[in-house]
Amino acid sequence: MSYLGTQPNDVKKNTGLYTPSEILQLEKDGNWGGSLELIAEETVSGTPSSLDFINLENNPYDVYLVQMSNFIASAQTQVIFRFSNDNGTTFEAGASAYQFASQRMITNGGFAESRSTGTTYIGTDVYTNTSTSNLNGYFYLYNLLDSSKYSFLTQQLSAILGANGRTSFGGGVYPTAETINAFQILAGSSTWTSGTAKLYGVKQ
Amino acid sequence: MSNLRLINETEITSGVSTVNIEDVFSADFDIYKIVANDLSTVGTLQTDPDLRFINSSGSVISASNYDYAHLLMFTHTSFSVQRATSQAQLYRFFSQSVDQSPESGNQVSYIFNPFSNSSYSFAIYQSNSALAGIKTVIKGIGVLKQTASMTGFQVRDSNTTRPFAGGTIKTYGLRVDS
């Protein structure tokens, strides 16, 4: 449901306040709670190689937002992504399953391109490490549940590797038109030791 | 509750080359978020989905007052910078070229101060698209160098003869806690 009323209708600028009657109407329509719906929150437990989100069909959205906080791995590794068409039983990892492109920026060095037209994952060129090398960021997912569309991802991530900040922005695509109902955040060839990811649906 | 307030959701009707989304910018918010997904064309020939602002009189701004700069990140070849000043639109604002489904263009952007009549309208954007063998991510900035109050925007097929088949454009106001 759209923001209600005839604009401008804010009581105070930039507050997005609703009147009591508007709140009642939104509750009645099942839309109260804002335009992002928190679907799931996953926290690393043990030392898994990935953090998986499954059952997307239970909360269908055209666009999802995922926020990643304080990810740490057991060894230096690149954060990568994969999709699943069987609800997480397996994740697509064919030699040419994905394409990606990202721009990497390092605080003490040059910028660099990272790309591939055929690979087993969506890469980011952002590496995390042990201890204080926290990785944070977000990514958007588009059209995953649409069996007639390709599935897209755009990301922006940052981390500390050694003493240097590293940021990446870019994205990737799974260029196969089929339903994707799960995805995973992988610690490259290593394992996660901590981190939390929140999955949101971008409400219509 | 999130800080996004859905102001408008527009489904693009198949066969149109321009889509006007009006009366979304107001004194209510300074910052807006646009989420566009699944932009595609009717035909097999691609087009670039651009943006033009719409002023409070309902006029689409086509004057050469737009500047932009973005990085095109290709999966198949070296990245390239694209920038221009004094343009009639924000070129490839919604994504690199798009064509028929299942390929499409998808984007998230932020618009700053569009309703203000004392500042320019600024934008930052990040998109992803597929077109035949070309898969592209774009990250960029744009500005309309007019201080007039803008109340909406137009999604346009830059070629003008390669209409859209579909797509969804959602516009949000960004609540700021102070």
Tab-separated table of C-alpha atoms in Angstrom:
chain	number	residue	atom	x	y	z
A	1	MET	CA	0.000	0.000	0.000
A	2	SER	CA	1.300	3.412	-0.865
A	3	TYR	CA	2.033	6.185	1.530
A	4	LEU	CA	-1.369	7.614	2.260
A	5	GLY	CA	-3.017	10.952	1.810
A	6	THR	CA	-2.496	13.993	-0.307
A	7	GLN	CA	1.027	15.233	-0.125
A	8	PRO	CA	2.496	17.042	1.625
A	9	ASN	CA	0.983	15.376	4.650
A	10	ASP	CA	3.851	15.004	7.060
A	11	VAL	CA	3.389	16.438	10.496
A	12	LYS	CA	7.112	17.051	10.553
A	13	LYS	CA	9.426	17.075	7.576
A	14	ASN	CA	11.155	13.768	6.814
A	15	THR	CA	9.318	11.877	9.529
A	16	GLY	CA	6.950	9.876	7.347
A	17	LEU	CA	4.405	9.929	10.121
A	18	TYR	CA	1.054	8.259	9.693
A	19	THR	CA	-2.189	9.341	11.234
A	20	PRO	CA	-3.991	6.863	13.519
A	21	SER	CA	-6.618	6.230	10.855
A	22	GLU	CA	-3.919	5.521	8.283
A	23	ILE	CA	-2.246	3.055	10.653
A	24	LEU	CA	-5.550	1.279	11.170
A	25	GLN	CA	-6.067	1.042	7.436
A	26	LEU	CA	-2.535	-0.273	6.883
A	27	GLU	CA	-2.964	-2.857	9.631
A	28	LYS	CA	-6.261	-3.926	8.104
A	29	ASP	CA	-4.542	-4.369	4.750
A	30	GLY	CA	-1.653	-6.262	6.310
A	31	ASN	CA	0.844	-3.659	5.224
A	32	TRP	CA	1.701	-1.948	8.484
A	33	GLY	CA	5.357	-2.380	9.372
A	34	GLY	CA	7.103	-0.356	6.741
A	35	SER	CA	8.320	-1.075	3.284
A	36	LEU	CA	10.963	-3.593	4.259
A	37	GLU	CA	9.838	-6.849	5.814
A	38	LEU	CA	12.365	-8.723	7.893
A	39	ILE	CA	11.999	-12.302	6.676
A	40	ALA	CA	14.878	-14.069	8.341
A	41	GLU	CA	17.986	-13.473	10.384
A	42	GLU	CA	20.798	-16.010	10.282
A	43	THR	CA	23.794	-15.961	12.592
A	44	VAL	CA	26.887	-18.070	12.072
A	45	SER	CA	26.994	-20.983	14.490
A	46	GLY	CA	30.001	-23.262	14.563
A	47	THR	CA	32.218	-23.058	11.498
A	48	PRO	CA	29.984	-23.501	8.456
A	49	SER	CA	31.304	-22.920	4.957
A	50	SER	CA	28.184	-20.937	4.115
A	51	LEU	CA	25.181	-19.164	5.528
A	52	ASP	CA	22.098	-20.354	3.650
A	53	PHE	CA	18.693	-18.788	3.143
A	54	ILE	CA	16.045	-21.213	1.916
A	55	ASN	CA	12.266	-21.318	1.448
A	56	LEU	CA	12.121	-17.978	-0.369
A	57	GLU	CA	8.778	-19.044	-1.822
A	58	ASN	CA	7.285	-18.749	1.656
A	59	ASN	CA	7.951	-15.006	1.488
A	60	PRO	CA	7.769	-14.116	-2.201
A	61	TYR	CA	9.200	-10.765	-3.312
A	62	ASP	CA	10.488	-9.439	-6.609
A	63	VAL	CA	13.357	-7.732	-4.796
A	64	TYR	CA	15.176	-8.813	-1.642
A	65	LEU	CA	17.708	-6.895	0.435
A	66	VAL	CA	20.320	-8.662	2.551
A	67	GLN	CA	22.423	-6.885	5.166
A	68	MET	CA	25.648	-8.537	6.310
A	69	SER	CA	27.239	-7.602	9.635
A	70	ASN	CA	30.590	-8.512	11.144
A	71	PHE	CA	31.471	-11.562	9.093
A	72	ILE	CA	34.754	-13.198	10.042
A	73	ALA	CA	36.300	-16.305	8.499
A	74	SER	CA	38.747	-18.851	9.813
A	75	ALA	CA	41.223	-17.925	7.095
A	76	GLN	CA	41.647	-15.218	4.483
A	77	THR	CA	38.922	-15.766	1.948
A	78	GLN	CA	36.694	-14.073	-0.591
A	79	VAL	CA	32.992	-13.744	0.118
A	80	ILE	CA	31.003	-15.254	-2.749
A	81	PHE	CA	27.380	-16.101	-3.532
A	82	ARG	CA	25.504	-19.027	-5.053
A	83	PHE	CA	21.865	-19.757	-5.913
A	84	SER	CA	19.749	-22.897	-5.597
A	85	ASN	CA	16.792	-24.161	-7.628
A	86	ASP	CA	15.947	-27.016	-5.252
A	87	ASN	CA	15.510	-25.031	-2.050
A	88	GLY	CA	19.053	-25.483	-0.830
A	89	THR	CA	19.473	-29.199	-1.343
A	90	THR	CA	22.172	-28.279	-3.838
A	91	PHE	CA	23.546	-24.947	-5.007
A	92	GLU	CA	24.332	-24.236	-8.622
A	93	ALA	CA	28.070	-24.528	-9.169
A	94	GLY	CA	28.515	-25.351	-12.828
A	95	ALA	CA	31.624	-24.097	-14.556
A	96	SER	CA	29.672	-21.372	-16.343
A	97	ALA	CA	26.747	-20.983	-14.005
A	98	TYR	CA	27.375	-17.301	-13.199
A	99	GLN	CA	28.814	-14.075	-14.512
A	100	PHE	CA	29.977	-11.190	-12.356
A	101	ALA	CA	31.793	-7.855	-12.390
A	102	SER	CA	32.968	-5.687	-9.521
A	103	GLN	CA	35.234	-2.772	-8.807
A	104	ARG	CA	37.608	-3.159	-5.863
A	105	MET	CA	39.097	-0.232	-3.963
A	106	ILE	CA	41.887	-0.567	-1.399
A	107	THR	CA	42.887	2.238	0.936
A	108	ASN	CA	46.619	1.834	0.401
A	109	GLY	CA	46.630	0.633	-3.186
A	110	GLY	CA	45.171	0.876	-6.601
A	111	PHE	CA	41.679	0.101	-7.723
A	112	ALA	CA	41.092	-3.067	-9.696
A	113	GLU	CA	38.523	-4.785	-11.853
A	114	SER	CA	37.273	-8.264	-11.134
A	115	ARG	CA	35.069	-10.073	-13.631
A	116	SER	CA	34.134	-13.367	-15.222
A	117	THR	CA	31.793	-14.538	-17.968
A	118	GLY	CA	31.646	-18.065	-16.710
A	119	THR	CA	32.329	-19.199	-13.195
A	120	THR	CA	31.015	-21.317	-10.376
A	121	TYR	CA	29.975	-18.392	-8.147
A	122	ILE	CA	29.269	-14.663	-8.038
A	123	GLY	CA	32.532	-13.166	-6.843
A	124	THR	CA	33.089	-9.899	-5.001
A	125	ASP	CA	36.869	-9.496	-4.656
A	126	VAL	CA	36.324	-8.573	-1.020
A	127	TYR	CA	38.294	-10.711	1.368
A	128	THR	CA	37.847	-11.213	5.036
A	129	ASN	CA	40.217	-12.694	7.527
A	130	THR	CA	40.341	-13.786	11.122
A	131	SER	CA	39.852	-11.722	14.281
A	132	THR	CA	39.095	-8.053	13.659
A	133	SER	CA	38.815	-8.336	9.908
A	134	ASN	CA	35.080	-7.773	9.902
A	135	LEU	CA	33.206	-7.741	6.641
A	136	ASN	CA	30.043	-5.688	6.315
A	137	GLY	CA	27.779	-4.722	3.482
A	138	TYR	CA	24.570	-5.337	1.645
A	139	PHE	CA	23.280	-6.850	-1.541
A	140	TYR	CA	20.053	-6.831	-3.523
A	141	LEU	CA	18.529	-9.827	-5.273
A	142	TYR	CA	16.176	-9.452	-8.231
A	143	ASN	CA	13.654	-11.791	-9.897
A	144	LEU	CA	14.779	-14.950	-8.077
A	145	LEU	CA	11.338	-16.526	-7.898
A	146	ASP	CA	10.393	-15.716	-11.476
A	147	SER	CA	10.859	-18.852	-13.560
A	148	SER	CA	10.917	-16.830	-16.779
A	149	LYS	CA	13.702	-14.414	-15.756
A	150	TYR	CA	17.393	-14.408	-15.064
A	151	SER	CA	18.343	-13.833	-11.424
A	152	PHE	CA	20.459	-10.779	-10.586
A	153	LEU	CA	22.506	-9.584	-7.625
A	154	THR	CA	24.098	-6.203	-6.903
A	155	GLN	CA	26.382	-5.709	-3.921
A	156	GLN	CA	28.424	-3.246	-1.957
A	157	LEU	CA	30.769	-4.661	0.671
A	158	SER	CA	33.687	-3.507	2.769
A	159	ALA	CA	36.229	-5.163	5.020
A	160	ILE	CA	39.592	-4.752	6.632
A	161	LEU	CA	42.302	-7.060	5.338
A	162	GLY	CA	45.545	-6.629	7.187
A	163	ALA	CA	45.593	-2.966	8.056
A	164	ASN	CA	43.893	-1.809	4.908
A	165	GLY	CA	40.295	-1.058	4.097
A	166	ARG	CA	38.851	-2.732	1.068
A	167	THR	CA	35.544	-1.926	-0.621
A	168	SER	CA	33.839	-3.513	-3.571
A	169	PHE	CA	30.763	-2.649	-5.554
A	170	GLY	CA	29.358	-4.637	-8.429
A	171	GLY	CA	27.082	-7.529	-9.119
A	172	GLY	CA	26.419	-10.741	-10.896
A	173	VAL	CA	23.846	-12.713	-12.783
A	174	TYR	CA	22.674	-16.300	-12.965
A	175	PRO	CA	21.814	-16.306	-16.670
A	176	THR	CA	19.311	-19.128	-16.591
A	177	ALA	CA	15.583	-18.502	-16.595
A	178	GLU	CA	14.314	-20.642	-13.743
A	179	THR	CA	12.983	-20.348	-10.208
A	180	ILE	CA	15.652	-19.691	-7.603
A	181	ASN	CA	14.315	-20.424	-4.127
A	182	ALA	CA	17.465	-20.292	-2.004
A	183	PHE	CA	20.861	-18.630	-1.917
A	184	GLN	CA	23.993	-18.841	0.152
A	185	ILE	CA	26.786	-16.563	1.374
A	186	LEU	CA	30.000	-18.535	1.168
A	187	ALA	CA	33.341	-18.045	2.868
A	188	GLY	CA	35.168	-18.877	-0.356
A	189	SER	CA	37.318	-21.888	0.368
A	190	SER	CA	37.239	-21.323	4.107
A	191	THR	CA	34.606	-21.299	6.845
A	192	TRP	CA	32.770	-18.590	8.739
A	193	THR	CA	33.412	-18.126	12.422
A	194	SER	CA	30.993	-15.268	13.026
A	195	GLY	CA	28.572	-12.997	11.252
A	196	THR	CA	24.916	-12.142	10.950
A	197	ALA	CA	22.825	-11.672	7.825
A	198	LYS	CA	19.323	-10.267	7.672
A	199	LEU	CA	17.023	-10.984	4.738
A	200	TYR	CA	14.377	-8.381	3.912
A	201	GLY	CA	11.628	-8.348	1.351
A	202	VAL	CA	11.143	-5.020	-0.395
A	203	LYS	CA	7.410	-4.533	0.001
A	204	GLN	CA	5.124	-3.635	-2.853
B	1	MET	CA	9.348	-0.399	11.164
B	2	SER	CA	11.700	0.488	8.369
B	3	ASN	CA	12.459	4.041	7.360
B	4	LEU	CA	11.057	3.606	3.872
B	5	ARG	CA	7.637	5.003	3.022
B	6	LEU	CA	6.196	3.635	-0.196
B	7	ILE	CA	4.891	6.583	-2.191
B	8	ASN	CA	4.233	5.054	-5.569
B	9	GLU	CA	4.402	1.747	-7.376
B	10	THR	CA	4.117	1.758	-11.139
B	11	GLU	CA	3.868	-1.270	-13.387
B	12	ILE	CA	5.092	-0.443	-16.853
B	13	THR	CA	2.489	-1.189	-19.496
B	14	SER	CA	3.783	-3.119	-22.471
B	15	GLY	CA	4.394	-1.052	-25.560
B	16	VAL	CA	5.188	2.341	-24.064
B	17	SER	CA	8.435	4.257	-24.570
B	18	THR	CA	7.932	6.724	-21.737
B	19	VAL	CA	6.483	6.285	-18.274
B	20	ASN	CA	5.756	9.368	-16.187
B	21	ILE	CA	5.748	8.923	-12.435
B	22	GLU	CA	4.353	12.173	-11.085
B	23	ASP	CA	3.597	13.710	-7.710
B	24	VAL	CA	6.024	11.563	-5.774
B	25	PHE	CA	8.518	14.223	-4.634
B	26	SER	CA	7.166	16.717	-2.143
B	27	ALA	CA	7.998	18.717	0.953
B	28	ASP	CA	7.478	15.503	2.916
B	29	PHE	CA	10.960	14.125	2.283
B	30	ASP	CA	14.407	15.326	1.201
B	31	ILE	CA	15.703	11.905	0.121
B	32	TYR	CA	13.931	9.316	-2.005
B	33	LYS	CA	14.727	5.744	-2.942
B	34	ILE	CA	13.768	4.198	-6.259
B	35	VAL	CA	13.724	0.434	-6.814
B	36	ALA	CA	13.287	-0.669	-10.409
B	37	ASN	CA	13.204	-4.264	-11.487
B	38	ASP	CA	12.579	-6.413	-14.506
B	39	LEU	CA	12.835	-3.698	-17.179
B	40	SER	CA	12.623	-5.312	-20.605
B	41	THR	CA	11.631	-4.417	-24.157
B	42	VAL	CA	8.926	-5.640	-26.503
B	43	GLY	CA	11.302	-6.291	-29.359
B	44	THR	CA	14.663	-7.940	-29.622
B	45	LEU	CA	16.480	-4.638	-30.174
B	46	GLN	CA	17.863	-3.052	-27.038
B	47	THR	CA	17.345	0.387	-25.586
B	48	ASP	CA	18.866	2.408	-22.773
B	49	PRO	CA	16.447	3.242	-19.950
B	50	ASP	CA	17.100	6.884	-19.079
B	51	LEU	CA	15.631	9.306	-16.536
B	52	ARG	CA	14.249	12.785	-16.898
B	53	PHE	CA	12.797	14.792	-14.045
B	54	ILE	CA	9.292	16.268	-14.113
B	55	ASN	CA	8.718	19.683	-12.588
B	56	SER	CA	5.841	20.931	-10.469
B	57	SER	CA	4.021	22.100	-13.600
B	58	GLY	CA	4.062	18.597	-14.964
B	59	SER	CA	6.630	19.370	-17.640
B	60	VAL	CA	9.286	16.809	-18.458
B	61	ILE	CA	12.700	18.461	-18.204
B	62	SER	CA	14.494	17.909	-21.493
B	63	ALA	CA	16.788	20.921	-21.300
B	64	SER	CA	20.507	20.169	-21.493
B	65	ASN	CA	21.098	20.568	-17.769
B	66	TYR	CA	21.960	17.003	-16.776
B	67	ASP	CA	25.460	15.815	-15.879
B	68	TYR	CA	26.351	12.227	-15.099
B	69	ALA	CA	29.285	9.917	-14.561
B	70	HIS	CA	29.253	6.184	-14.103
B	71	LEU	CA	31.427	3.135	-14.234
B	72	LEU	CA	30.338	0.315	-16.508
B	73	MET	CA	31.502	-2.990	-15.096
B	74	PHE	CA	31.293	-5.669	-17.758
B	75	THR	CA	31.694	-9.368	-17.150
B	76	HIS	CA	33.309	-9.899	-20.562
B	77	THR	CA	35.775	-7.056	-21.004
B	78	SER	CA	37.549	-4.136	-19.365
B	79	PHE	CA	35.484	-1.659	-17.403
B	80	SER	CA	34.867	1.787	-18.828
B	81	VAL	CA	33.953	5.199	-17.518
B	82	GLN	CA	31.113	7.033	-19.171
B	83	ARG	CA	30.472	10.674	-18.340
B	84	ALA	CA	28.955	13.750	-19.918
B	85	THR	CA	27.815	17.241	-19.081
B	86	SER	CA	24.940	19.328	-20.416
B	87	GLN	CA	22.851	16.355	-21.437
B	88	ALA	CA	19.081	16.138	-21.959
B	89	GLN	CA	18.671	13.174	-19.612
B	90	LEU	CA	20.491	10.944	-17.144
B	91	TYR	CA	21.725	8.362	-19.587
B	92	ARG	CA	21.383	4.703	-18.558
B	93	PHE	CA	20.106	5.768	-15.164
B	94	PHE	CA	18.022	2.611	-14.761
B	95	SER	CA	20.591	0.263	-16.299
B	96	GLN	CA	22.809	-0.485	-19.248
B	97	SER	CA	20.890	-1.476	-22.379
B	98	VAL	CA	17.997	-3.888	-21.921
B	99	ASP	CA	16.099	-6.065	-24.376
B	100	GLN	CA	13.607	-8.911	-24.285
B	101	SER	CA	12.917	-11.114	-21.293
B	102	PRO	CA	14.312	-13.263	-19.690
B	103	GLU	CA	17.068	-10.676	-19.737
B	104	SER	CA	16.235	-7.499	-17.902
B	105	GLY	CA	17.501	-4.418	-16.080
B	106	ASN	CA	17.298	-3.861	-12.318
B	107	GLN	CA	18.299	-0.905	-10.215
B	108	VAL	CA	18.352	0.848	-6.839
B	109	SER	CA	18.932	4.595	-6.624
B	110	TYR	CA	18.627	7.541	-4.278
B	111	ILE	CA	17.415	11.015	-5.221
B	112	PHE	CA	18.441	14.007	-3.121
B	113	ASN	CA	16.574	17.317	-2.763
B	114	PRO	CA	14.368	17.028	-5.866
B	115	PHE	CA	11.585	19.144	-4.402
B	116	SER	CA	13.851	21.930	-3.179
B	117	ASN	CA	13.719	25.098	-5.231
B	118	SER	CA	17.097	26.233	-3.970
B	119	SER	CA	19.303	23.266	-4.746
B	120	TYR	CA	20.069	20.958	-7.634
B	121	SER	CA	18.579	17.457	-7.796
B	122	PHE	CA	21.237	14.805	-7.247
B	123	ALA	CA	21.168	11.046	-7.709
B	124	ILE	CA	23.308	7.997	-7.068
B	125	TYR	CA	22.470	4.683	-8.687
B	126	GLN	CA	23.561	1.059	-9.033
B	127	SER	CA	22.115	-1.297	-11.610
B	128	ASN	CA	22.553	-4.707	-13.159
B	129	SER	CA	21.467	-5.907	-16.579
B	130	ALA	CA	21.818	-8.641	-19.136
B	131	LEU	CA	21.848	-8.147	-22.879
B	132	ALA	CA	22.826	-11.100	-25.029
B	133	GLY	CA	26.467	-11.757	-24.185
B	134	ILE	CA	26.824	-8.534	-22.256
B	135	LYS	CA	26.214	-8.531	-18.538
B	136	THR	CA	26.824	-5.151	-16.932
B	137	VAL	CA	26.800	-3.529	-13.528
B	138	ILE	CA	26.661	0.268	-13.376
B	139	LYS	CA	27.498	2.494	-10.419
B	140	GLY	CA	27.061	6.196	-10.985
B	141	ILE	CA	26.098	9.698	-10.012
B	142	GLY	CA	23.931	12.258	-11.747
B	143	VAL	CA	22.619	15.754	-11.268
B	144	LEU	CA	20.020	18.028	-12.780
B	145	LYS	CA	21.480	21.508	-12.613
B	146	GLN	CA	18.236	23.351	-12.123
B	147	THR	CA	16.996	24.787	-8.869
B	148	ALA	CA	13.355	24.433	-9.829
B	149	SER	CA	11.162	22.128	-7.760
B	150	MET	CA	10.828	18.614	-9.206
B	151	THR	CA	7.831	16.497	-8.303
B	152	GLY	CA	8.351	13.399	-10.422
B	153	PHE	CA	10.398	11.637	-13.033
B	154	GLN	CA	10.119	9.919	-16.374
B	155	VAL	CA	11.485	6.529	-17.401
B	156	ARG	CA	12.261	6.702	-21.101
B	157	ASP	CA	13.350	4.433	-23.897
B	158	SER	CA	16.305	6.444	-25.177
B	159	ASN	CA	15.867	5.097	-28.674
B	160	THR	CA	12.164	6.160	-28.586
B	161	THR	CA	11.192	3.343	-30.974
B	162	ARG	CA	12.018	0.314	-28.836
B	163	PRO	CA	9.260	0.331	-26.227
B	164	PHE	CA	9.266	-1.370	-22.880
B	165	ALA	CA	7.474	-4.672	-22.367
B	166	GLY	CA	7.302	-4.359	-18.609
B	167	GLY	CA	8.975	-3.538	-15.358
B	168	THR	CA	8.140	-2.247	-11.896
B	169	ILE	CA	9.191	1.103	-10.438
B	170	LYS	CA	8.756	1.693	-6.711
B	171	THR	CA	9.399	5.092	-5.146
B	172	TYR	CA	9.933	5.553	-1.416
B	173	GLY	CA	10.399	8.508	0.881
B	174	LEU	CA	13.252	8.090	3.317
B	175	ARG	CA	12.344	8.883	6.881
B	176	VAL	CA	15.250	10.447	8.782
B	177	ASP	CA	15.302	10.129	12.545
B	178	SER	CA	16.711	13.200	14.206
